[in-house]
Structures are given as C-alpha cells and as structure tokens.
mmCIF file of C-alpha atoms in Angstrom:
data_model
loop_
_atom_site.group_PDB
_atom_site.id
_atom_site.type_symbol
_atom_site.label_atom_id
_atom_site.label_comp_id
_atom_site.label_asym_id
_atom_site.label_seq_id
_atom_site.Cartn_x
_atom_site.Cartn_y
_atom_site.Cartn_z
ATOM 1 C CA MET A 1492 -40.086 62.931 281.702
ATOM 2 C CA ARG A 1493 -38.153 60.918 279.126
ATOM 3 C CA ILE A 1494 -35.325 59.229 280.977
ATOM 4 C CA LEU A 1495 -32.443 57.084 279.735
ATOM 5 C CA TYR A 1496 -30.575 54.896 282.228
ATOM 6 C CA LEU A 1497 -27.078 53.739 281.263
ATOM 7 C CA MET A 1498 -25.306 50.659 282.644
ATOM 8 C CA THR A 1499 -21.903 49.076 282.113
ATOM 9 C CA GLU A 1500 -22.927 45.468 282.863
ATOM 10 C CA PRO A 1501 -25.097 43.291 280.567
ATOM 11 C CA PHE A 1502 -28.782 43.169 281.476
ATOM 12 C CA GLY A 1503 -28.637 39.840 283.301
ATOM 13 C CA PHE A 1504 -28.839 39.034 286.999
ATOM 14 C CA GLY A 1505 -27.564 41.554 289.516
ATOM 15 C CA GLY A 1506 -28.547 44.302 291.915
ATOM 16 C CA VAL A 1507 -28.432 47.183 289.424
ATOM 17 C CA GLN A 1508 -30.478 45.180 286.922
ATOM 18 C CA SER A 1509 -33.113 44.538 289.610
ATOM 19 C CA ASP A 1510 -33.142 48.274 290.339
ATOM 20 C CA MET A 1511 -33.768 49.049 286.669
ATOM 21 C CA LEU A 1512 -36.675 46.591 286.561
ATOM 22 C CA ALA A 1513 -38.305 48.200 289.591
ATOM 23 C CA LEU A 1514 -37.727 51.802 288.494
ATOM 24 C CA GLY A 1515 -38.696 51.071 284.899
ATOM 25 C CA LYS A 1516 -42.038 49.635 285.951
ATOM 26 C CA ALA A 1517 -42.734 52.386 288.507
ATOM 27 C CA TYR A 1518 -41.982 55.266 286.144
ATOM 28 C CA SER A 1519 -43.698 53.646 283.154
ATOM 29 C CA ASP A 1520 -46.809 53.211 285.313
ATOM 30 C CA LYS A 1521 -46.602 56.927 286.134
ATOM 31 C CA GLY A 1522 -46.600 57.794 282.431
ATOM 32 C CA HIS A 1523 -42.920 58.562 281.999
ATOM 33 C CA PHE A 1524 -40.891 57.194 279.076
ATOM 34 C CA VAL A 1525 -38.061 54.983 280.337
ATOM 35 C CA ALA A 1526 -35.210 53.335 278.432
ATOM 36 C CA VAL A 1527 -32.140 51.405 279.580
ATOM 37 C CA ALA A 1528 -28.950 51.358 277.501
ATOM 38 C CA THR A 1529 -26.475 48.521 277.981
ATOM 39 C CA SER A 1530 -25.474 45.224 276.377
ATOM 40 C CA PRO A 1531 -27.971 42.322 276.195
ATOM 41 C CA GLY A 1532 -28.461 39.737 278.945
ATOM 42 C CA GLU A 1533 -30.872 37.135 280.251
ATOM 43 C CA ARG A 1534 -33.404 39.622 281.653
ATOM 44 C CA VAL A 1535 -34.033 41.882 278.651
ATOM 45 C CA THR A 1536 -37.459 40.329 278.002
ATOM 46 C CA GLU A 1537 -38.341 40.851 281.665
ATOM 47 C CA LEU A 1538 -37.291 44.506 281.370
ATOM 48 C CA GLU A 1539 -39.382 45.116 278.256
ATOM 49 C CA ALA A 1540 -42.414 43.576 279.965
ATOM 50 C CA THR A 1541 -42.335 46.482 282.457
ATOM 51 C CA GLY A 1542 -42.923 48.952 279.618
ATOM 52 C CA THR A 1543 -39.254 49.966 279.536
ATOM 53 C CA GLU A 1544 -37.406 50.175 276.217
ATOM 54 C CA PHE A 1545 -34.106 48.304 275.930
ATOM 55 C CA VAL A 1546 -31.372 50.079 273.954
ATOM 56 C CA GLU A 1547 -28.526 47.794 272.919
ATOM 57 C CA LEU A 1548 -25.381 49.801 273.535
ATOM 58 C CA ASN A 1549 -22.215 48.358 275.083
ATOM 59 C CA MET A 1550 -21.185 51.160 277.433
ATOM 60 C CA ARG A 1551 -17.659 49.858 278.023
ATOM 61 C CA PHE A 1552 -14.734 51.613 276.366
ATOM 62 C CA TRP A 1553 -11.039 50.764 276.278
ATOM 63 C CA SER A 1554 -9.550 53.551 274.159
ATOM 64 C CA PRO A 1555 -10.189 57.233 273.282
ATOM 65 C CA TRP A 1556 -11.432 56.120 269.870
ATOM 66 C CA ARG A 1557 -13.970 53.759 271.424
ATOM 67 C CA LEU A 1558 -15.067 56.517 273.814
ATOM 68 C CA TYR A 1559 -15.608 58.812 270.822
ATOM 69 C CA GLN A 1560 -17.629 56.139 268.957
ATOM 70 C CA LEU A 1561 -19.713 55.416 272.033
ATOM 71 C CA SER A 1562 -20.445 59.077 272.714
ATOM 72 C CA ARG A 1563 -21.622 59.582 269.126
ATOM 73 C CA ALA A 1564 -23.877 56.537 269.356
ATOM 74 C CA LEU A 1565 -25.282 57.851 272.629
ATOM 75 C CA THR A 1566 -25.973 61.252 271.048
ATOM 76 C CA ARG A 1567 -27.959 59.616 268.241
ATOM 77 C CA ASN A 1568 -30.037 57.632 270.722
ATOM 78 C CA VAL A 1569 -30.713 60.667 272.905
ATOM 79 C CA GLU A 1570 -31.872 62.737 269.937
ATOM 80 C CA SER A 1571 -33.965 60.026 268.261
ATOM 81 C CA ARG A 1572 -35.818 59.207 271.504
ATOM 82 C CA LYS A 1573 -36.096 62.857 272.608
ATOM 83 C CA ILE A 1574 -34.509 62.037 275.970
ATOM 84 C CA ASP A 1575 -34.628 64.910 278.443
ATOM 85 C CA ILE A 1576 -32.658 63.419 281.362
ATOM 86 C CA LEU A 1577 -29.727 60.977 281.501
ATOM 87 C CA ALA A 1578 -29.265 58.719 284.512
ATOM 88 C CA PRO A 1579 -25.902 56.901 284.305
ATOM 89 C CA GLN A 1580 -25.415 54.158 286.891
ATOM 90 C CA SER A 1581 -21.617 54.308 287.190
ATOM 91 C CA VAL A 1582 -18.628 56.608 286.885
ATOM 92 C CA ARG A 1583 -17.783 55.112 283.489
ATOM 93 C CA THR A 1584 -21.220 55.792 281.996
ATOM 94 C CA THR A 1585 -21.158 59.289 283.515
ATOM 95 C CA LEU A 1586 -17.966 60.027 281.606
ATOM 96 C CA VAL A 1587 -19.575 58.850 278.351
ATOM 97 C CA CYS A 1588 -22.569 61.130 278.981
ATOM 98 C CA TRP A 1589 -20.304 64.116 279.620
ATOM 99 C CA VAL A 1590 -18.308 63.551 276.419
ATOM 100 C CA ALA A 1591 -21.492 63.109 274.363
ATOM 101 C CA LEU A 1592 -23.465 66.057 275.774
ATOM 102 C CA ARG A 1593 -21.019 68.583 277.187
ATOM 103 C CA LEU A 1594 -18.106 68.098 274.801
ATOM 104 C CA PHE A 1595 -19.452 67.041 271.408
ATOM 105 C CA GLY A 1596 -22.882 68.538 272.112
ATOM 106 C CA LEU A 1597 -21.482 71.987 272.818
ATOM 107 C CA GLY A 1598 -23.716 74.687 271.374
ATOM 108 C CA ARG A 1599 -26.592 72.280 270.693
ATOM 109 C CA ALA A 1600 -29.822 71.608 272.609
ATOM 110 C CA ILE A 1601 -28.565 68.284 273.987
ATOM 111 C CA ALA A 1602 -25.830 70.104 275.921
ATOM 112 C CA LYS A 1603 -28.505 71.281 278.388
ATOM 113 C CA ILE A 1604 -29.865 67.819 279.222
ATOM 114 C CA PRO A 1605 -29.280 67.081 282.944
ATOM 115 C CA ILE A 1606 -26.937 64.231 283.910
ATOM 116 C CA VAL A 1607 -28.003 62.732 287.251
ATOM 117 C CA THR A 1608 -25.785 59.810 288.243
ATOM 118 C CA THR A 1609 -26.601 57.007 290.658
ATOM 119 C CA ILE A 1610 -23.656 55.340 292.394
ATOM 120 C CA HIS A 1611 -24.277 51.879 293.819
ATOM 121 C CA ASN A 1612 -20.735 50.962 294.839
ATOM 122 C CA ILE A 1613 -17.159 51.514 293.722
ATOM 123 C CA HIS A 1614 -14.891 48.613 294.625
ATOM 124 C CA ASN A 1615 -11.891 49.197 292.383
ATOM 125 C CA PRO A 1616 -9.392 51.328 294.384
ATOM 126 C CA VAL A 1617 -8.014 52.915 291.204
ATOM 127 C CA HIS A 1618 -11.502 54.002 290.112
ATOM 128 C CA PHE A 1619 -12.301 55.214 293.616
ATOM 129 C CA ARG A 1620 -9.223 57.429 293.705
ATOM 130 C CA TYR A 1621 -10.556 59.611 290.877
ATOM 131 C CA ALA A 1622 -14.311 58.986 291.150
ATOM 132 C CA GLY A 1623 -15.204 62.011 293.255
ATOM 133 C CA HIS A 1624 -13.388 64.441 290.961
ATOM 134 C CA ILE A 1625 -14.871 62.868 287.807
ATOM 135 C CA LEU A 1626 -18.408 63.004 289.178
ATOM 136 C CA GLN A 1627 -17.946 66.588 290.380
ATOM 137 C CA THR A 1628 -16.966 67.582 286.836
ATOM 138 C CA CYS A 1629 -19.064 65.312 284.651
ATOM 139 C CA CYS A 1630 -22.571 65.276 286.134
ATOM 140 C CA ASP A 1631 -25.067 67.684 287.658
ATOM 141 C CA TYR A 1632 -25.988 65.588 290.688
ATOM 142 C CA VAL A 1633 -25.213 62.233 292.321
ATOM 143 C CA ILE A 1634 -27.681 59.916 294.056
ATOM 144 C CA PHE A 1635 -26.181 57.362 296.433
ATOM 145 C CA GLU A 1636 -27.781 54.170 297.741
ATOM 146 C CA SER A 1637 -26.026 54.470 301.088
ATOM 147 C CA ASN A 1638 -24.453 57.077 303.361
ATOM 148 C CA TYR A 1639 -21.361 54.869 303.459
ATOM 149 C CA GLU A 1640 -20.736 55.236 299.728
ATOM 150 C CA ARG A 1641 -21.529 58.962 299.743
ATOM 151 C CA ASP A 1642 -19.108 59.646 302.599
ATOM 152 C CA ARG A 1643 -16.340 57.843 300.704
ATOM 153 C CA LEU A 1644 -16.880 59.982 297.594
ATOM 154 C CA LEU A 1645 -17.116 63.222 299.562
ATOM 155 C CA ALA A 1646 -13.604 62.426 300.745
ATOM 156 C CA SER A 1647 -12.385 62.033 297.165
ATOM 157 C CA GLY A 1648 -13.474 65.304 295.615
ATOM 158 C CA LEU A 1649 -17.284 65.368 295.398
ATOM 159 C CA SER A 1650 -19.186 68.337 296.809
ATOM 160 C CA ALA A 1651 -21.824 67.645 299.451
ATOM 161 C CA ASN A 1652 -24.125 70.132 297.712
ATOM 162 C CA ASN A 1653 -24.168 68.011 294.559
ATOM 163 C CA SER A 1654 -25.316 64.743 296.120
ATOM 164 C CA ALA A 1655 -27.873 63.033 298.323
ATOM 165 C CA VAL A 1656 -28.733 59.577 299.650
ATOM 166 C CA VAL A 1657 -31.879 57.816 298.462
ATOM 167 C CA HIS A 1658 -31.994 54.218 299.666
ATOM 168 C CA SER A 1659 -32.851 51.902 296.791
ATOM 169 C CA GLY A 1660 -36.004 49.928 297.475
ATOM 170 C CA ILE A 1661 -37.317 46.426 297.088
ATOM 171 C CA ASP A 1662 -40.666 45.095 295.985
ATOM 172 C CA THR A 1663 -42.279 44.473 299.368
ATOM 173 C CA GLU A 1664 -45.254 42.826 297.664
ATOM 174 C CA ARG A 1665 -43.036 40.204 296.057
ATOM 175 C CA PHE A 1666 -40.772 39.890 299.075
ATOM 176 C CA LYS A 1667 -43.059 39.441 302.028
ATOM 177 C CA PRO A 1668 -43.543 36.890 304.817
ATOM 178 C CA ARG A 1669 -45.135 33.659 303.665
ATOM 179 C CA PRO A 1670 -45.504 30.122 305.049
ATOM 180 C CA PRO A 1671 -42.604 27.782 304.232
ATOM 181 C CA ASP A 1672 -43.045 26.169 300.811
ATOM 182 C CA PRO A 1673 -43.542 22.466 301.703
ATOM 183 C CA LEU A 1674 -42.675 21.154 298.227
ATOM 184 C CA LEU A 1675 -39.479 23.184 298.093
ATOM 185 C CA ALA A 1676 -38.495 22.082 301.590
ATOM 186 C CA ALA A 1677 -39.107 18.447 300.674
ATOM 187 C CA GLU A 1678 -37.030 18.848 297.512
ATOM 188 C CA TYR A 1679 -34.045 19.791 299.669
ATOM 189 C CA GLY A 1680 -34.753 17.223 302.374
ATOM 190 C CA LEU A 1681 -35.746 19.801 304.982
ATOM 191 C CA ASP A 1682 -38.345 19.444 307.723
ATOM 192 C CA ASP A 1683 -39.329 21.083 311.023
ATOM 193 C CA SER A 1684 -36.407 19.472 312.853
ATOM 194 C CA HIS A 1685 -33.852 21.503 310.878
ATOM 195 C CA LEU A 1686 -32.516 24.965 311.641
ATOM 196 C CA VAL A 1687 -31.866 26.414 308.194
ATOM 197 C CA TYR A 1688 -29.244 29.073 307.558
ATOM 198 C CA GLY A 1689 -29.052 30.441 304.016
ATOM 199 C CA ILE A 1690 -27.285 32.806 301.666
ATOM 200 C CA VAL A 1691 -28.157 34.156 298.209
ATOM 201 C CA ALA A 1692 -24.913 35.136 296.479
ATOM 202 C CA ARG A 1693 -22.638 34.350 293.572
ATOM 203 C CA PHE A 1694 -19.730 32.036 294.289
ATOM 204 C CA SER A 1695 -17.069 34.722 294.034
ATOM 205 C CA GLU A 1696 -14.214 35.642 296.325
ATOM 206 C CA GLU A 1697 -15.726 38.756 297.901
ATOM 207 C CA LYS A 1698 -18.856 36.885 299.050
ATOM 208 C CA GLY A 1699 -16.837 34.971 301.663
ATOM 209 C CA HIS A 1700 -18.414 31.524 301.287
ATOM 210 C CA ASP A 1701 -15.186 29.983 302.628
ATOM 211 C CA HIS A 1702 -15.477 31.954 305.882
ATOM 212 C CA LEU A 1703 -19.141 31.033 306.164
ATOM 213 C CA LEU A 1704 -18.461 27.320 305.684
ATOM 214 C CA ARG A 1705 -15.676 27.194 308.263
ATOM 215 C CA ALA A 1706 -17.844 29.027 310.795
ATOM 216 C CA PHE A 1707 -20.791 26.751 309.972
ATOM 217 C CA SER A 1708 -18.648 23.626 310.459
ATOM 218 C CA ARG A 1709 -18.246 24.623 314.119
ATOM 219 C CA VAL A 1710 -21.944 25.496 314.448
ATOM 220 C CA VAL A 1711 -22.799 21.963 313.291
ATOM 221 C CA ARG A 1712 -20.772 20.460 316.140
ATOM 222 C CA ARG A 1713 -23.191 22.134 318.558
ATOM 223 C CA ILE A 1714 -26.322 21.948 316.388
ATOM 224 C CA PRO A 1715 -26.127 18.763 314.281
ATOM 225 C CA GLU A 1716 -29.570 19.420 312.774
ATOM 226 C CA ALA A 1717 -28.403 22.740 311.281
ATOM 227 C CA ARG A 1718 -28.480 23.040 307.504
ATOM 228 C CA LEU A 1719 -26.931 25.652 305.185
ATOM 229 C CA LEU A 1720 -28.666 26.532 301.912
ATOM 230 C CA LEU A 1721 -26.288 27.983 299.293
ATOM 231 C CA ILE A 1722 -28.366 29.707 296.606
ATOM 232 C CA GLY A 1723 -26.431 30.793 293.537
ATOM 233 C CA ASP A 1724 -23.651 29.783 291.195
ATOM 234 C CA GLY A 1725 -20.417 31.325 290.004
ATOM 235 C CA PRO A 1726 -16.755 30.849 289.155
ATOM 236 C CA LEU A 1727 -15.711 29.465 292.556
ATOM 237 C CA GLU A 1728 -18.412 26.797 292.818
ATOM 238 C CA SER A 1729 -15.998 23.887 292.367
ATOM 239 C CA ASP A 1730 -13.736 25.323 295.092
ATOM 240 C CA ILE A 1731 -16.678 25.732 297.452
ATOM 241 C CA ARG A 1732 -17.839 22.174 296.805
ATOM 242 C CA ALA A 1733 -14.321 20.912 297.536
ATOM 243 C CA LEU A 1734 -14.269 22.840 300.827
ATOM 244 C CA VAL A 1735 -17.651 21.377 301.820
ATOM 245 C CA LYS A 1736 -16.223 17.904 301.260
ATOM 246 C CA ALA A 1737 -12.999 18.676 303.144
ATOM 247 C CA LEU A 1738 -15.032 19.948 306.131
ATOM 248 C CA ALA A 1739 -17.258 16.819 306.014
ATOM 249 C CA LEU A 1740 -20.373 18.968 305.557
ATOM 250 C CA ASP A 1741 -21.916 17.012 302.674
ATOM 251 C CA THR A 1742 -25.009 16.186 304.736
ATOM 252 C CA ASN A 1743 -25.455 19.683 306.152
ATOM 253 C CA VAL A 1744 -24.817 21.915 303.116
ATOM 254 C CA ILE A 1745 -27.290 22.106 300.229
ATOM 255 C CA PHE A 1746 -26.413 23.583 296.834
ATOM 256 C CA THR A 1747 -29.498 24.875 295.015
ATOM 257 C CA GLY A 1748 -27.853 26.479 291.979
ATOM 258 C CA ALA A 1749 -29.039 29.855 290.660
ATOM 259 C CA GLN A 1750 -32.744 30.385 291.334
ATOM 260 C CA ARG A 1751 -35.422 32.791 290.109
ATOM 261 C CA ASN A 1752 -37.991 32.098 292.848
ATOM 262 C CA ILE A 1753 -35.993 33.737 295.648
ATOM 263 C CA PRO A 1754 -39.035 34.645 297.836
ATOM 264 C CA GLU A 1755 -40.058 30.977 297.974
ATOM 265 C CA HIS A 1756 -36.520 29.988 298.912
ATOM 266 C CA LEU A 1757 -36.420 32.647 301.636
ATOM 267 C CA SER A 1758 -39.597 31.118 303.078
ATOM 268 C CA ILE A 1759 -37.674 27.960 304.056
ATOM 269 C CA ILE A 1760 -34.700 29.835 305.563
ATOM 270 C CA ASP A 1761 -34.665 30.605 309.303
ATOM 271 C CA VAL A 1762 -31.560 32.826 309.329
ATOM 272 C CA PHE A 1763 -30.001 34.705 306.400
ATOM 273 C CA VAL A 1764 -26.196 34.954 306.596
ATOM 274 C CA LEU A 1765 -24.108 37.321 304.508
ATOM 275 C CA ALA A 1766 -20.376 36.618 304.882
ATOM 276 C CA SER A 1767 -18.900 39.103 302.401
ATOM 277 C CA THR A 1768 -15.528 40.766 302.750
ATOM 278 C CA ARG A 1769 -16.721 43.641 300.527
ATOM 279 C CA GLU A 1770 -20.221 45.126 300.500
ATOM 280 C CA SER A 1771 -21.921 48.440 299.918
ATOM 281 C CA PHE A 1772 -25.685 48.228 300.463
ATOM 282 C CA PRO A 1773 -26.608 44.536 300.146
ATOM 283 C CA LEU A 1774 -29.826 43.895 298.228
ATOM 284 C CA SER A 1775 -30.112 40.237 299.228
ATOM 285 C CA ALA A 1776 -30.093 41.146 302.919
ATOM 286 C CA ARG A 1777 -32.890 43.682 302.430
ATOM 287 C CA GLU A 1778 -34.952 41.140 300.493
ATOM 288 C CA ALA A 1779 -34.527 38.628 303.315
ATOM 289 C CA MET A 1780 -35.630 41.211 305.875
ATOM 290 C CA ALA A 1781 -38.740 42.018 303.836
ATOM 291 C CA ASN A 1782 -39.547 38.306 303.998
ATOM 292 C CA GLY A 1783 -39.318 38.494 307.791
ATOM 293 C CA VAL A 1784 -35.998 36.642 307.956
ATOM 294 C CA PRO A 1785 -33.382 37.865 310.483
ATOM 295 C CA VAL A 1786 -29.990 38.705 308.989
ATOM 296 C CA ILE A 1787 -26.395 38.221 310.086
ATOM 297 C CA ALA A 1788 -24.026 40.462 308.090
ATOM 298 C CA PRO A 1789 -20.448 41.749 308.243
ATOM 299 C CA ALA A 1790 -19.818 45.141 309.845
ATOM 300 C CA ILE A 1791 -18.513 46.666 306.609
ATOM 301 C CA GLY A 1792 -19.731 49.148 303.995
ATOM 302 C CA GLY A 1793 -23.393 50.038 304.313
ATOM 303 C CA CYS A 1794 -24.379 46.823 306.113
ATOM 304 C CA GLY A 1795 -24.901 48.793 309.309
ATOM 305 C CA GLU A 1796 -27.498 50.907 307.472
ATOM 306 C CA VAL A 1797 -29.344 47.722 306.526
ATOM 307 C CA VAL A 1798 -29.114 45.642 309.726
ATOM 308 C CA ALA A 1799 -29.804 47.214 313.111
ATOM 309 C CA ASP A 1800 -27.257 45.307 315.179
ATOM 310 C CA GLY A 1801 -28.857 43.416 318.039
ATOM 311 C CA VAL A 1802 -32.349 44.441 316.934
ATOM 312 C CA SER A 1803 -33.136 43.135 313.439
ATOM 313 C CA GLY A 1804 -30.081 40.915 313.306
ATOM 314 C CA PHE A 1805 -26.379 40.830 314.101
ATOM 315 C CA LEU A 1806 -23.229 42.348 312.642
ATOM 316 C CA PHE A 1807 -19.901 40.533 312.923
ATOM 317 C CA GLU A 1808 -16.297 41.410 312.190
ATOM 318 C CA SER A 1809 -15.718 40.631 308.512
ATOM 319 C CA ALA A 1810 -13.653 37.457 307.906
ATOM 320 C CA ASN A 1811 -13.661 36.702 311.666
ATOM 321 C CA GLU A 1812 -15.000 33.148 311.600
ATOM 322 C CA ARG A 1813 -15.187 32.830 315.380
ATOM 323 C CA ASP A 1814 -17.291 35.973 315.624
ATOM 324 C CA LEU A 1815 -19.540 34.750 312.805
ATOM 325 C CA GLU A 1816 -19.930 31.379 314.546
ATOM 326 C CA SER A 1817 -20.907 33.155 317.769
ATOM 327 C CA LYS A 1818 -23.589 35.216 316.026
ATOM 328 C CA MET A 1819 -24.968 32.123 314.258
ATOM 329 C CA ILE A 1820 -25.220 30.319 317.595
ATOM 330 C CA GLN A 1821 -26.975 33.298 319.206
ATOM 331 C CA MET A 1822 -29.482 33.368 316.366
ATOM 332 C CA SER A 1823 -30.256 29.677 316.887
ATOM 333 C CA GLU A 1824 -32.264 30.594 320.009
ATOM 334 C CA ASP A 1825 -35.982 30.740 319.203
ATOM 335 C CA ALA A 1826 -36.727 33.900 321.184
ATOM 336 C CA VAL A 1827 -33.824 35.818 319.653
ATOM 337 C CA ARG A 1828 -34.685 34.680 316.145
ATOM 338 C CA LYS A 1829 -38.377 35.584 316.449
ATOM 339 C CA SER A 1830 -37.626 39.012 317.896
ATOM 340 C CA CYS A 1831 -35.116 39.796 315.121
ATOM 341 C CA ALA A 1832 -37.499 38.488 312.448
ATOM 342 C CA LYS A 1833 -40.234 40.861 313.583
ATOM 343 C CA ALA A 1834 -37.814 43.806 313.691
ATOM 344 C CA SER A 1835 -36.410 42.902 310.253
ATOM 345 C CA LEU A 1836 -39.834 43.049 308.637
ATOM 346 C CA GLU A 1837 -40.676 46.364 310.295
ATOM 347 C CA ARG A 1838 -37.348 47.910 309.280
ATOM 348 C CA ALA A 1839 -37.543 46.728 305.665
ATOM 349 C CA THR A 1840 -41.095 48.023 305.310
ATOM 350 C CA ARG A 1841 -40.274 51.394 306.843
ATOM 351 C CA LEU A 1842 -36.944 52.120 305.144
ATOM 352 C CA PHE A 1843 -36.602 50.047 301.998
ATOM 353 C CA GLY A 1844 -39.948 50.124 300.219
ATOM 354 C CA VAL A 1845 -40.180 50.980 296.528
ATOM 355 C CA ASP A 1846 -42.439 54.020 297.025
ATOM 356 C CA GLN A 1847 -39.937 55.993 299.117
ATOM 357 C CA TRP A 1848 -37.192 55.178 296.626
ATOM 358 C CA VAL A 1849 -39.161 56.003 293.468
ATOM 359 C CA GLU A 1850 -40.475 59.275 294.877
ATOM 360 C CA GLY A 1851 -37.036 60.283 296.147
ATOM 361 C CA ASP A 1852 -35.363 59.768 292.769
ATOM 362 C CA GLU A 1853 -38.285 61.315 290.870
ATOM 363 C CA GLU A 1854 -38.191 64.476 292.961
ATOM 364 C CA ILE A 1855 -34.518 64.957 292.068
ATOM 365 C CA TYR A 1856 -35.041 64.236 288.360
ATOM 366 C CA LEU A 1857 -37.992 66.639 288.097
ATOM 367 C CA ARG A 1858 -36.115 69.330 290.004
ATOM 368 C CA PHE A 1859 -33.427 69.342 287.321
ATOM 369 C CA LEU A 1860 -35.956 69.190 284.507
ATOM 370 C CA SER A 1861 -37.733 72.247 285.852
#
C-alpha cells in the first residue's frame, strides 16, 4: 500500500510523532510506501531514517480560504505520490482529507481513496462536541488507541460499526529491563540508598507536577532518602522550580531537562509516577512498564487500560494529593514494588507490543484497499 499520514503538530517530540516513527519503520520494512505530512520539527531526520518520506505541509487552517488552499495542496501530493490510503491523525486533518477527496475530488479517481482516521485523544471540549459527527461524515473508519476515547466519541455521534480499538504499541526492544546505568546515576547523585520516583512529562498544567510535588513533600517526611527525577522541560518549568524551593525539596528533587535516552533514565527509576489531571492512553507509562518499572497513575481517561490497579501498579484519584501520597508510600515497600514490576513487564509485553499494533492497523488499511 501507499499510505499518507497527516498530523496537525510539527514533527518534534510527542506521542503521535513517536507513533509515526514506529509505524513508518514497520510498514517500510514490509515494503509499503509511507509518507507523513505535517510541518517540520526536530525529529524529521529521524523519521526519514526509517525509510518514511516527510512531506512539508502545515495542516492547520484558520479560515475557509486556508482550508481550500490546504485541500488543493493535499490533492497535488496525493496524486504525485500515487497515494492509495489516507490516514489522518486528528479530526482537523480528517476534515481536510474530506474536502480534498470527497468535495473537490468529486468525479475523479482520488474520490475513492479510503480515509481511515486514528484518534489519539480529544481534549478540547468544543472539538469533542462535534467530533463524532464530523468523523461519521468525513472518514470511512476510525481507529482508537483506547476504549475510553472510543466510548466518548460513540456518545457524540460516531457509529460503532465504523470504528475499532487498536492499542498503539511501543518498541519493546528499545524499552526493556536493563541494569541501572551507573554513570547516569552518579551524574544525578543517586546510589543504592535512594528510592527513586520519576516522571517523564512536559512541564504543562495538565501533567500535574504541582500535585506530585506536594504529595512527594509528605513522602519525604517518612522516607528522607526518597528522590524525585523530573525528566522534561516546558512552559511551567520556572513555576515548578519555585514550588520545589518553597517546599524545601531542593535536595530531593532532580531536574534532568529534556532527554533523548529515556530507556537509560528509566533504568535508574524505581517507581514511575504520572500525576496528570487529563490523560487518554499515556505513552510514557507504557514505556516505563516495558522497562519493568511499576507505575502509579491517575484513575482518569484510559489509564485504567494501561495500569492494572493493585497488580502492575496503582491508580489514584486525580488531583487528590493525599491519595497519591498513600500510593507512593505503598510502592516504597520492596515486596510490593517487585511484584508490580514483574506484572508491569508482563502486561506491557502482552498488550502493548509493536507487532500487535502494526498488524491490527494494517489489517484495517488492507481491508479498505481491497
């Protein structure tokens, strides 16, 4: 098949971008032609190294005229590359595909090209209100990462017959259990005496770093040797640093900045903590589990599909700092932590591997092509 993925965000760091890297490599290795259309970002070279073609096309539009221009540009790219299936990754890109193929392509061969959308998450309540109806009209089929997101869209106008859940996967060869990296641990002043909690997330409001820090400040009173590794950067970093200082956690909290070698960082973390107030199907939690790290996550969105509560980790009431503190204390016990770590690895391997994901999506794409 000759498939064109379409994204609204630049090709930098993010969950959808990681998905495109994995799918691009998998389908290129299978002999398919794969291209990704979006605006440039830091990971374009990495994408092209997988055998995937990058198509520079800013998929955002802010007026009917811009939508018209974008749809014409998309038509030219589809025809020049002989694309036979479009895979938009959002409601916005789905609408562009529909205008290009079904409206302006009416009566031409491109009008018959299947549009199979993947929905990762829809946070904006205004977009969510109309998303189900738009998808029902503007694409042939919808793939969801999680049952949580699918159920939400079924309630807003999407037909159950036109959708399915295929859990997105992670590279279990890259993310796998490994001994702690001694050089990395030494760089951050960590040794065997420390119990290391960690999070990989941008410093943005929905990631709940403030809740995590306040809960951790009480954990430290009971476990002075506890450390918290904050991996990432973002617009609220200065606010988070100020909160660390106000809570007198300078010794216990370690800022690493944005990192590329996430598996190595996961190797020095004992417990992964996700404190978000908004989540769909968290990639970082699944990567931690594949590394054999137990996860604490909020009981929102699709987190319950990722973490088996009380088995591979714990779920807590989102934004409830006392509940989060309690779960962090429970996970400090060696026996609990080891049991959850083993279950995390087994669950990630069984449910979130790349093969199941690639084959699930491919079966749907080929069904429409046939």
